[in-house]
Amino acid sequence: MSILIQNVLVNGDTGDIRIRGSRIEAIAPFLPPDPEEEIIDGTNKAAVHGFVNGHTHAAMTLFRGFADDMKLKPWLEKKIWPAEAKLTEEDVYVGTRLACLEMIKTGTTLFNDMYWHLPGAYRAVESMGLRAVLSAVFIDQFDEKKRKEQIEANLKFLDEFGGKNPLIQIALGPHAIYTVSREALEWIASYSQEHDLFVHIHLSEIQREVDACLDTFGVRPTEYLKEVGLLSNRLFCAHCNQLSKHEMKLLIDAGAHLVHTPVSNLKLAAEKIFPYEILKVLQASIILGTDGCSSNNNLDMLETAKFASLFQKWQSSDPTLLPAEEALDLLTGEGYRAFRIGSGKIEPGEVADLVLIDLNHPQNVPLYHLESNLIYAVNGTAVSTTICNGKILMKDNVVPEEETIISEARAVAKKFARMLSES
Ligand SMILES: [Zn+2]
């Protein structure tokens, strides 16, 4: 099976791209079509590498707009956690399908997820054809019985789903140091090392988390992660707003990956935001994430990149910080390299994860610098075609099953709407 994208703007020139199987085979000013291949007209389109969402909870699309404009503690304890307690595996399947639909429509081809009912999420991602790293939320609340149950559940998921689909990797997802015991973190550290598994954790989102760690363990959160053996190049840390210089050095020396989630941090009013300026100088591995739809409220990576760039400029009083080209690389190259999938570039031999951007979109006119338009002008609605692993998931804005996915999500959301009316 091969696909030929003709007359498309790619890597600064207009030409053709041939995809064969799961990889890009050739890029040239003109490629003669094969009789059997699918032709995509790339006129007035730009081919860009698919985006990476480095931190999300996909099925939380079901809680989009469920509870906004609240402080973090009551928001979690009174709204989000009671609603999550009512989620079933089928709900997670439906919510994750909605998330995948949104990601396909806005150009994301790879996402790093942590959520409940992993089998539901797995089935959903598999049905939609995206690339994902899935972890079950690991929370034991310092309870030995819960710890054993969680370890068993994770081993079961790894046994059932690990290595089954080359597009979906199973990772370990310790929620945070304030919800997971030292013993569990140590088990996760050694098991992930033994089996070369990625680990996905929330780290230093707010000051209270740092203070509690200092009070309980006498060290800062990253120092605690080092003590339990979790610092490695398999570790993905979401938020990282409150890092000391020493913590930054520990993370960078270990090769850990830091996920900047600007929209969620702004919405929940974190006291500080990701220290990009220093981390960039120190050559940290940085990617961008949305967080869940309850604190964002969408999964649009172009919007997230704009927020990241603007907020970092504002925070540093430096409009040259995080320029468009660099922001685009955080969305593509950095993430693909961090997850060891490729260079994140559109080149022969690389995985065929790419999106076509509509250059007739009003926000794309005129076009002096593509990167500038992508980061500052358009959002995900400018994506017209999405290809992942050589398969077309959306062509000319059409995703098969879109109506079914939306109506199923609306039906599930009725359950949560009832909770709101009763509260
Ligand atoms: Zn999160």
Tab-separated table of C-alpha atoms and ligand atoms in Angstrom:
chain	number	residue	atom	x	y	z
A	1	MET	CA	0.000	0.000	0.000
A	2	SER	CA	1.444	3.370	-0.921
A	3	ILE	CA	0.286	6.980	-0.850
A	4	LEU	CA	1.513	9.802	-3.066
A	5	ILE	CA	1.018	13.376	-1.854
A	6	GLN	CA	1.467	15.614	-4.878
A	7	ASN	CA	2.447	19.254	-5.179
A	8	VAL	CA	2.718	19.912	-1.443
A	9	LEU	CA	4.872	22.399	0.455
A	10	VAL	CA	7.380	20.242	2.352
A	11	ASN	CA	10.624	21.255	4.083
A	12	GLY	CA	10.503	24.666	2.347
A	13	ASP	CA	9.965	23.446	-1.259
A	14	THR	CA	7.008	22.276	-3.303
A	15	GLY	CA	7.125	18.642	-4.361
A	16	ASP	CA	5.776	15.120	-3.895
A	17	ILE	CA	5.981	12.738	-0.950
A	18	ARG	CA	5.643	8.975	-1.332
A	19	ILE	CA	4.688	6.861	1.653
A	20	ARG	CA	5.140	3.114	1.398
A	21	GLY	CA	3.859	0.949	4.221
A	22	SER	CA	4.508	2.758	7.489
A	23	ARG	CA	7.422	4.920	6.289
A	24	ILE	CA	8.240	7.864	4.058
A	25	GLU	CA	9.947	6.408	1.009
A	26	ALA	CA	10.837	9.448	-1.075
A	27	ILE	CA	10.530	13.224	-1.366
A	28	ALA	CA	11.271	14.874	-4.716
A	29	PRO	CA	10.102	17.755	-6.943
A	30	PHE	CA	8.157	15.145	-8.976
A	31	LEU	CA	7.505	11.465	-8.385
A	32	PRO	CA	5.778	9.464	-11.168
A	33	PRO	CA	2.589	7.922	-9.727
A	34	ASP	CA	2.277	4.144	-9.380
A	35	PRO	CA	-1.005	2.842	-10.855
A	36	GLU	CA	-2.175	1.288	-7.555
A	37	GLU	CA	-1.361	4.028	-5.088
A	38	GLU	CA	-3.675	6.491	-3.374
A	39	ILE	CA	-3.156	10.048	-4.593
A	40	ILE	CA	-3.617	13.052	-2.308
A	41	ASP	CA	-3.649	16.491	-3.903
A	42	GLY	CA	-1.354	18.658	-1.775
A	43	THR	CA	-2.016	21.895	-3.675
A	44	ASN	CA	-2.256	24.780	-1.211
A	45	LYS	CA	-1.262	22.455	1.611
A	46	ALA	CA	1.891	22.213	3.730
A	47	ALA	CA	3.126	18.871	5.043
A	48	VAL	CA	4.235	19.070	8.675
A	49	HIS	CA	5.314	16.273	10.987
A	50	GLY	CA	2.564	14.955	13.296
A	51	PHE	CA	2.453	16.534	16.765
A	52	VAL	CA	3.171	14.970	20.156
A	53	ASN	CA	1.041	15.526	23.235
A	54	GLY	CA	3.483	14.729	26.057
A	55	HIS	CA	0.977	14.650	28.918
A	56	THR	CA	-2.732	14.028	28.925
A	57	HIS	CA	-5.567	12.029	30.442
A	58	ALA	CA	-7.446	11.362	27.222
A	59	ALA	CA	-10.811	10.157	28.545
A	60	MET	CA	-11.180	13.375	30.535
A	61	THR	CA	-12.678	14.802	27.356
A	62	LEU	CA	-15.864	13.582	29.089
A	63	PHE	CA	-15.244	16.270	31.756
A	64	ARG	CA	-14.679	19.145	29.336
A	65	GLY	CA	-16.430	22.114	30.944
A	66	PHE	CA	-17.707	19.917	33.798
A	67	ALA	CA	-16.207	22.143	36.509
A	68	ASP	CA	-14.284	25.312	35.737
A	69	ASP	CA	-13.059	28.393	37.568
A	70	MET	CA	-12.425	26.596	40.859
A	71	LYS	CA	-9.455	26.277	43.196
A	72	LEU	CA	-7.397	23.110	42.717
A	73	LYS	CA	-8.323	21.315	45.976
A	74	PRO	CA	-12.151	21.684	45.884
A	75	TRP	CA	-12.072	21.200	42.104
A	76	LEU	CA	-10.409	17.798	42.551
A	77	GLU	CA	-12.142	16.680	45.749
A	78	LYS	CA	-15.695	17.895	45.090
A	79	LYS	CA	-15.967	17.572	41.316
A	80	ILE	CA	-13.330	15.546	39.449
A	81	TRP	CA	-12.647	12.652	41.833
A	82	PRO	CA	-16.350	11.900	42.589
A	83	ALA	CA	-17.082	11.934	38.853
A	84	GLU	CA	-14.088	9.709	38.077
A	85	ALA	CA	-15.289	7.228	40.704
A	86	LYS	CA	-18.352	6.646	38.492
A	87	LEU	CA	-16.367	5.994	35.303
A	88	THR	CA	-16.579	2.525	33.769
A	89	GLU	CA	-14.187	0.899	31.311
A	90	GLU	CA	-16.752	1.523	28.569
A	91	ASP	CA	-16.917	5.234	29.500
A	92	VAL	CA	-13.116	5.433	29.197
A	93	TYR	CA	-13.329	3.743	25.794
A	94	VAL	CA	-15.884	6.320	24.628
A	95	GLY	CA	-14.010	9.292	26.162
A	96	THR	CA	-10.672	8.184	24.724
A	97	ARG	CA	-12.242	7.759	21.274
A	98	LEU	CA	-13.508	11.347	21.531
A	99	ALA	CA	-9.994	12.443	22.534
A	100	CYS	CA	-8.481	10.552	19.585
A	101	LEU	CA	-10.990	12.158	17.237
A	102	GLU	CA	-10.000	15.605	18.498
A	103	MET	CA	-6.298	14.771	18.245
A	104	ILE	CA	-6.647	13.471	14.690
A	105	LYS	CA	-8.565	16.625	13.737
A	106	THR	CA	-5.905	18.893	15.253
A	107	GLY	CA	-2.804	17.047	14.029
A	108	THR	CA	-1.606	14.997	17.006
A	109	THR	CA	-0.269	11.582	16.021
A	110	LEU	CA	1.390	10.510	19.307
A	111	PHE	CA	0.231	11.036	22.880
A	112	ASN	CA	1.404	10.118	26.364
A	113	ASP	CA	-1.586	9.154	28.492
A	114	MET	CA	-2.191	8.306	32.145
A	115	TYR	CA	-5.671	7.236	33.164
A	116	TRP	CA	-8.019	4.737	34.770
A	117	HIS	CA	-9.419	1.594	33.070
A	118	LEU	CA	-6.441	1.134	30.751
A	119	PRO	CA	-8.074	-1.673	28.710
A	120	GLY	CA	-10.799	0.792	27.627
A	121	ALA	CA	-8.212	3.353	26.554
A	122	TYR	CA	-6.186	0.680	24.743
A	123	ARG	CA	-9.176	-0.512	22.738
A	124	ALA	CA	-10.073	3.076	21.840
A	125	VAL	CA	-6.583	4.010	20.609
A	126	GLU	CA	-6.301	0.784	18.650
A	127	SER	CA	-9.632	1.460	16.925
A	128	MET	CA	-8.552	4.994	15.933
A	129	GLY	CA	-5.064	4.167	14.582
A	130	LEU	CA	-3.051	6.679	16.599
A	131	ARG	CA	0.303	6.135	18.272
A	132	ALA	CA	0.220	6.258	22.090
A	133	VAL	CA	2.088	5.514	25.287
A	134	LEU	CA	-0.525	4.395	27.813
A	135	SER	CA	-0.112	4.075	31.549
A	136	ALA	CA	-2.626	3.136	34.219
A	137	VAL	CA	-2.884	5.643	37.077
A	138	PHE	CA	-0.866	4.102	39.915
A	139	ILE	CA	-2.082	5.424	43.280
A	140	ASP	CA	-1.714	3.399	46.480
A	141	GLN	CA	-2.213	6.212	49.031
A	142	PHE	CA	0.585	4.612	51.124
A	143	ASP	CA	-1.549	1.526	51.752
A	144	GLU	CA	0.205	-1.850	51.431
A	145	LYS	CA	-2.878	-3.747	50.242
A	146	LYS	CA	-3.576	-1.158	47.540
A	147	ARG	CA	0.069	-1.241	46.505
A	148	LYS	CA	-0.029	-4.980	45.912
A	149	GLU	CA	-3.293	-4.655	43.958
A	150	GLN	CA	-1.849	-1.891	41.790
A	151	ILE	CA	1.332	-3.843	41.055
A	152	GLU	CA	-0.719	-6.887	40.089
A	153	ALA	CA	-3.004	-4.808	37.868
A	154	ASN	CA	-0.015	-3.255	36.068
A	155	LEU	CA	1.633	-6.635	35.548
A	156	LYS	CA	-1.633	-7.909	34.093
A	157	PHE	CA	-1.888	-4.953	31.664
A	158	LEU	CA	1.724	-5.428	30.587
A	159	ASP	CA	1.156	-9.115	30.052
A	160	GLU	CA	-2.063	-8.576	28.094
A	161	PHE	CA	-1.154	-5.520	26.016
A	162	GLY	CA	2.647	-5.108	26.086
A	163	GLY	CA	4.140	-5.458	22.603
A	164	LYS	CA	0.778	-6.406	21.072
A	165	ASN	CA	0.409	-3.386	18.818
A	166	PRO	CA	3.582	-1.645	17.574
A	167	LEU	CA	1.827	1.737	17.803
A	168	ILE	CA	0.875	1.415	21.481
A	169	GLN	CA	3.428	1.147	24.267
A	170	ILE	CA	2.449	0.361	27.846
A	171	ALA	CA	4.237	2.470	30.455
A	172	LEU	CA	4.088	2.772	34.241
A	173	GLY	CA	2.175	5.775	35.620
A	174	PRO	CA	2.894	6.603	39.268
A	175	HIS	CA	0.526	9.552	39.741
A	176	ALA	CA	2.792	11.690	41.971
A	177	ILE	CA	5.053	11.434	45.000
A	178	TYR	CA	2.200	12.574	47.284
A	179	THR	CA	-0.134	9.714	46.254
A	180	VAL	CA	2.317	6.817	45.805
A	181	SER	CA	4.366	5.098	48.533
A	182	ARG	CA	8.160	4.911	48.511
A	183	GLU	CA	7.958	1.113	48.213
A	184	ALA	CA	5.772	1.382	45.107
A	185	LEU	CA	8.037	4.010	43.524
A	186	GLU	CA	11.039	1.759	44.161
A	187	TRP	CA	9.243	-1.185	42.571
A	188	ILE	CA	8.329	0.960	39.542
A	189	ALA	CA	11.938	2.175	39.251
A	190	SER	CA	13.424	-1.309	39.245
A	191	TYR	CA	10.707	-2.895	37.076
A	192	SER	CA	10.947	-0.134	34.454
A	193	GLN	CA	14.728	-0.511	34.367
A	194	GLU	CA	14.535	-4.288	34.059
A	195	HIS	CA	11.976	-4.153	31.226
A	196	ASP	CA	12.968	-0.822	29.625
A	197	LEU	CA	9.551	0.754	30.215
A	198	PHE	CA	8.720	4.454	30.149
A	199	VAL	CA	7.500	6.031	33.393
A	200	HIS	CA	5.019	8.914	33.443
A	201	ILE	CA	4.615	11.034	36.605
A	202	HIS	CA	3.317	14.453	37.718
A	203	LEU	CA	6.161	16.445	39.270
A	204	SER	CA	6.237	19.729	41.198
A	205	GLU	CA	3.054	21.267	39.860
A	206	ILE	CA	2.530	23.577	42.840
A	207	GLN	CA	4.481	24.890	45.829
A	208	ARG	CA	2.445	22.873	48.370
A	209	GLU	CA	3.757	19.665	46.803
A	210	VAL	CA	7.358	20.822	47.280
A	211	ASP	CA	6.706	21.934	50.886
A	212	ALA	CA	5.057	18.605	51.767
A	213	CYS	CA	8.005	16.690	50.298
A	214	LEU	CA	10.492	18.771	52.285
A	215	ASP	CA	8.433	18.255	55.472
A	216	THR	CA	7.987	14.490	55.004
A	217	PHE	CA	11.221	13.390	53.369
A	218	GLY	CA	13.612	16.276	54.043
A	219	VAL	CA	14.436	16.662	50.337
A	220	ARG	CA	12.885	18.327	47.278
A	221	PRO	CA	10.677	16.215	44.930
A	222	THR	CA	13.331	15.498	42.274
A	223	GLU	CA	15.864	14.600	44.963
A	224	TYR	CA	13.281	12.161	46.324
A	225	LEU	CA	12.836	10.659	42.833
A	226	LYS	CA	16.600	10.136	42.746
A	227	GLU	CA	16.500	8.414	46.151
A	228	VAL	CA	13.867	5.941	44.966
A	229	GLY	CA	15.802	5.274	41.752
A	230	LEU	CA	13.322	6.786	39.291
A	231	LEU	CA	15.570	9.287	37.514
A	232	SER	CA	16.421	7.944	34.064
A	233	ASN	CA	15.982	8.644	30.370
A	234	ARG	CA	12.748	6.597	30.526
A	235	LEU	CA	11.113	9.143	32.854
A	236	PHE	CA	8.545	11.715	31.640
A	237	CYS	CA	7.694	14.403	34.209
A	238	ALA	CA	4.601	16.541	33.696
A	239	HIS	CA	4.468	20.180	34.875
A	240	CYS	CA	7.928	20.742	36.500
A	241	ASN	CA	6.961	24.266	37.555
A	242	GLN	CA	8.828	24.362	40.853
A	243	LEU	CA	12.362	23.162	40.160
A	244	SER	CA	15.518	24.309	41.937
A	245	LYS	CA	18.742	24.550	39.919
A	246	HIS	CA	19.950	21.359	41.596
A	247	GLU	CA	16.758	19.519	40.576
A	248	MET	CA	17.129	20.701	36.988
A	249	LYS	CA	20.680	19.340	36.926
A	250	LEU	CA	19.577	15.981	38.362
A	251	LEU	CA	16.833	15.613	35.740
A	252	ILE	CA	19.080	16.641	32.860
A	253	ASP	CA	22.009	14.461	33.955
A	254	ALA	CA	19.632	11.479	34.067
A	255	GLY	CA	18.267	12.275	30.580
A	256	ALA	CA	14.685	12.618	31.904
A	257	HIS	CA	12.076	14.357	29.748
A	258	LEU	CA	10.190	17.397	31.038
A	259	VAL	CA	6.675	18.160	29.844
A	260	HIS	CA	5.542	21.788	29.841
A	261	THR	CA	1.753	22.108	30.237
A	262	PRO	CA	1.158	25.875	30.007
A	263	VAL	CA	-2.619	25.992	29.521
A	264	SER	CA	-3.441	23.716	32.450
A	265	ASN	CA	-1.003	25.569	34.727
A	266	LEU	CA	-2.474	28.928	33.771
A	267	LYS	CA	-6.068	27.733	34.185
A	268	LEU	CA	-5.401	26.255	37.633
A	269	ALA	CA	-3.238	29.273	38.497
A	270	ALA	CA	-0.048	27.452	39.472
A	271	GLU	CA	2.174	29.895	41.375
A	272	LYS	CA	5.070	29.429	38.975
A	273	ILE	CA	5.384	28.080	35.466
A	274	PHE	CA	7.927	25.832	33.766
A	275	PRO	CA	11.423	27.418	33.877
A	276	TYR	CA	11.977	27.080	30.125
A	277	GLU	CA	14.644	29.754	29.779
A	278	ILE	CA	17.130	28.041	32.126
A	279	LEU	CA	16.210	24.501	31.043
A	280	LYS	CA	16.781	25.398	27.388
A	281	VAL	CA	20.268	26.722	28.138
A	282	LEU	CA	20.987	23.517	30.057
A	283	GLN	CA	19.804	21.499	27.003
A	284	ALA	CA	17.012	19.653	28.795
A	285	SER	CA	14.702	17.368	26.800
A	286	ILE	CA	11.477	19.414	26.715
A	287	ILE	CA	8.133	18.528	25.168
A	288	LEU	CA	4.678	20.053	25.426
A	289	GLY	CA	1.436	18.627	26.797
A	290	THR	CA	-2.173	19.656	27.262
A	291	ASP	CA	-3.035	17.800	30.492
A	292	GLY	CA	-6.637	16.528	30.670
A	293	CYS	CA	-9.607	18.303	29.129
A	294	SER	CA	-10.931	19.197	32.568
A	295	SER	CA	-8.060	21.651	33.027
A	296	ASN	CA	-7.379	22.879	29.491
A	297	ASN	CA	-10.194	22.374	27.948
A	298	ASN	CA	-9.024	20.938	24.649
A	299	LEU	CA	-6.239	18.818	23.141
A	300	ASP	CA	-5.099	21.280	20.486
A	301	MET	CA	-1.292	21.175	20.429
A	302	LEU	CA	-0.933	24.235	18.184
A	303	GLU	CA	-2.875	26.244	20.757
A	304	THR	CA	-0.709	24.782	23.537
A	305	ALA	CA	2.457	25.748	21.660
A	306	LYS	CA	1.187	29.302	21.260
A	307	PHE	CA	0.446	29.550	24.983
A	308	ALA	CA	3.888	28.119	25.788
A	309	SER	CA	5.677	30.595	23.552
A	310	LEU	CA	3.684	33.641	24.664
A	311	PHE	CA	3.822	32.854	28.337
A	312	GLN	CA	7.546	32.194	28.308
A	313	LYS	CA	8.128	35.497	26.506
A	314	TRP	CA	6.008	37.308	29.070
A	315	GLN	CA	7.616	35.583	32.054
A	316	SER	CA	11.149	36.368	30.873
A	317	SER	CA	10.349	39.854	29.481
A	318	ASP	CA	12.090	38.582	26.349
A	319	PRO	CA	10.104	38.392	23.076
A	320	THR	CA	12.900	36.368	21.462
A	321	LEU	CA	12.409	33.427	23.866
A	322	LEU	CA	10.795	30.247	22.499
A	323	PRO	CA	10.503	31.413	18.870
A	324	ALA	CA	8.085	29.747	16.454
A	325	GLU	CA	10.563	27.330	14.893
A	326	GLU	CA	11.690	26.118	18.308
A	327	ALA	CA	8.089	25.775	19.536
A	328	LEU	CA	7.280	23.647	16.485
A	329	ASP	CA	10.267	21.391	17.229
A	330	LEU	CA	8.939	20.867	20.787
A	331	LEU	CA	5.725	19.606	19.164
A	332	THR	CA	7.457	17.255	16.732
A	333	GLY	CA	11.169	16.395	16.876
A	334	GLU	CA	11.709	16.572	20.643
A	335	GLY	CA	8.761	14.296	21.376
A	336	TYR	CA	9.513	11.705	18.702
A	337	ARG	CA	13.122	11.507	19.824
A	338	ALA	CA	12.150	11.277	23.508
A	339	PHE	CA	9.821	8.339	22.807
A	340	ARG	CA	12.476	6.782	20.509
A	341	ILE	CA	10.201	6.709	17.464
A	342	GLY	CA	12.269	8.743	15.041
A	343	SER	CA	13.715	12.168	14.352
A	344	GLY	CA	10.355	13.924	14.140
A	345	LYS	CA	11.299	15.152	10.658
A	346	ILE	CA	9.698	14.493	7.294
A	347	GLU	CA	12.506	12.582	5.640
A	348	PRO	CA	12.880	9.326	3.685
A	349	GLY	CA	13.140	6.400	6.078
A	350	GLU	CA	11.225	8.121	8.910
A	351	VAL	CA	7.819	6.931	10.132
A	352	ALA	CA	4.983	8.360	8.049
A	353	ASP	CA	3.320	10.451	10.775
A	354	LEU	CA	2.402	13.698	9.087
A	355	VAL	CA	-0.347	16.234	8.718
A	356	LEU	CA	-1.393	18.529	5.907
A	357	ILE	CA	-2.055	22.143	6.843
A	358	ASP	CA	-4.600	24.059	4.795
A	359	LEU	CA	-2.863	27.111	3.345
A	360	ASN	CA	-6.219	28.486	2.173
A	361	HIS	CA	-7.324	28.800	5.807
A	362	PRO	CA	-7.891	32.565	6.280
A	363	GLN	CA	-5.491	32.641	9.246
A	364	ASN	CA	-2.776	31.217	6.968
A	365	VAL	CA	-2.942	34.130	4.501
A	366	PRO	CA	-0.513	35.633	3.687
A	367	LEU	CA	2.242	33.082	4.223
A	368	TYR	CA	5.655	34.625	4.832
A	369	HIS	CA	6.879	32.076	7.389
A	370	LEU	CA	5.057	28.761	7.824
A	371	GLU	CA	6.351	28.205	11.392
A	372	SER	CA	5.168	31.661	12.400
A	373	ASN	CA	1.655	31.053	11.053
A	374	LEU	CA	1.512	27.603	12.683
A	375	ILE	CA	2.453	28.785	16.167
A	376	TYR	CA	0.926	32.273	16.319
A	377	ALA	CA	-1.867	32.464	13.725
A	378	VAL	CA	-3.728	29.215	13.167
A	379	ASN	CA	-4.902	26.523	15.562
A	380	GLY	CA	-5.697	22.854	14.998
A	381	THR	CA	-8.625	23.701	12.699
A	382	ALA	CA	-6.056	24.375	9.948
A	383	VAL	CA	-5.203	20.654	9.823
A	384	SER	CA	-7.020	19.024	6.917
A	385	THR	CA	-5.399	15.581	6.612
A	386	THR	CA	-3.728	13.380	9.231
A	387	ILE	CA	-1.608	10.327	8.483
A	388	CYS	CA	-0.208	8.062	11.200
A	389	ASN	CA	2.125	5.132	10.526
A	390	GLY	CA	1.322	5.386	6.829
A	391	LYS	CA	-2.477	5.192	7.326
A	392	ILE	CA	-4.811	8.051	6.474
A	393	LEU	CA	-6.851	8.808	9.622
A	394	MET	CA	-8.421	12.004	8.269
A	395	LYS	CA	-8.645	13.173	4.680
A	396	ASP	CA	-9.985	16.619	3.766
A	397	ASN	CA	-11.326	17.072	7.327
A	398	VAL	CA	-13.307	13.823	7.288
A	399	VAL	CA	-12.719	11.179	9.970
A	400	PRO	CA	-14.710	7.968	9.531
A	401	GLU	CA	-17.101	7.319	12.426
A	402	GLU	CA	-16.977	10.941	13.614
A	403	GLU	CA	-20.747	11.175	14.127
A	404	THR	CA	-20.891	7.891	16.061
A	405	ILE	CA	-18.019	8.914	18.335
A	406	ILE	CA	-19.663	12.237	19.130
A	407	SER	CA	-23.112	10.790	19.801
A	408	GLU	CA	-21.657	8.055	22.044
A	409	ALA	CA	-19.719	10.656	24.039
A	410	ARG	CA	-22.838	12.794	24.443
A	411	ALA	CA	-24.757	9.766	25.738
A	412	VAL	CA	-22.084	8.974	28.356
A	413	ALA	CA	-21.875	12.628	29.412
A	414	LYS	CA	-25.568	12.528	30.391
A	415	LYS	CA	-24.582	10.471	33.451
A	416	PHE	CA	-22.246	13.222	34.605
A	417	ALA	CA	-24.729	15.976	33.763
A	418	ARG	CA	-27.137	14.285	36.198
A	419	MET	CA	-24.429	14.413	38.891
A	420	LEU	CA	-24.168	18.168	38.341
A	421	SER	CA	-27.917	18.707	38.588
A	422	GLU	CA	-28.101	16.672	41.810
A	423	SER	CA	-25.163	18.447	43.490
B	1	ZN	ZN	-2.077	15.569	34.574
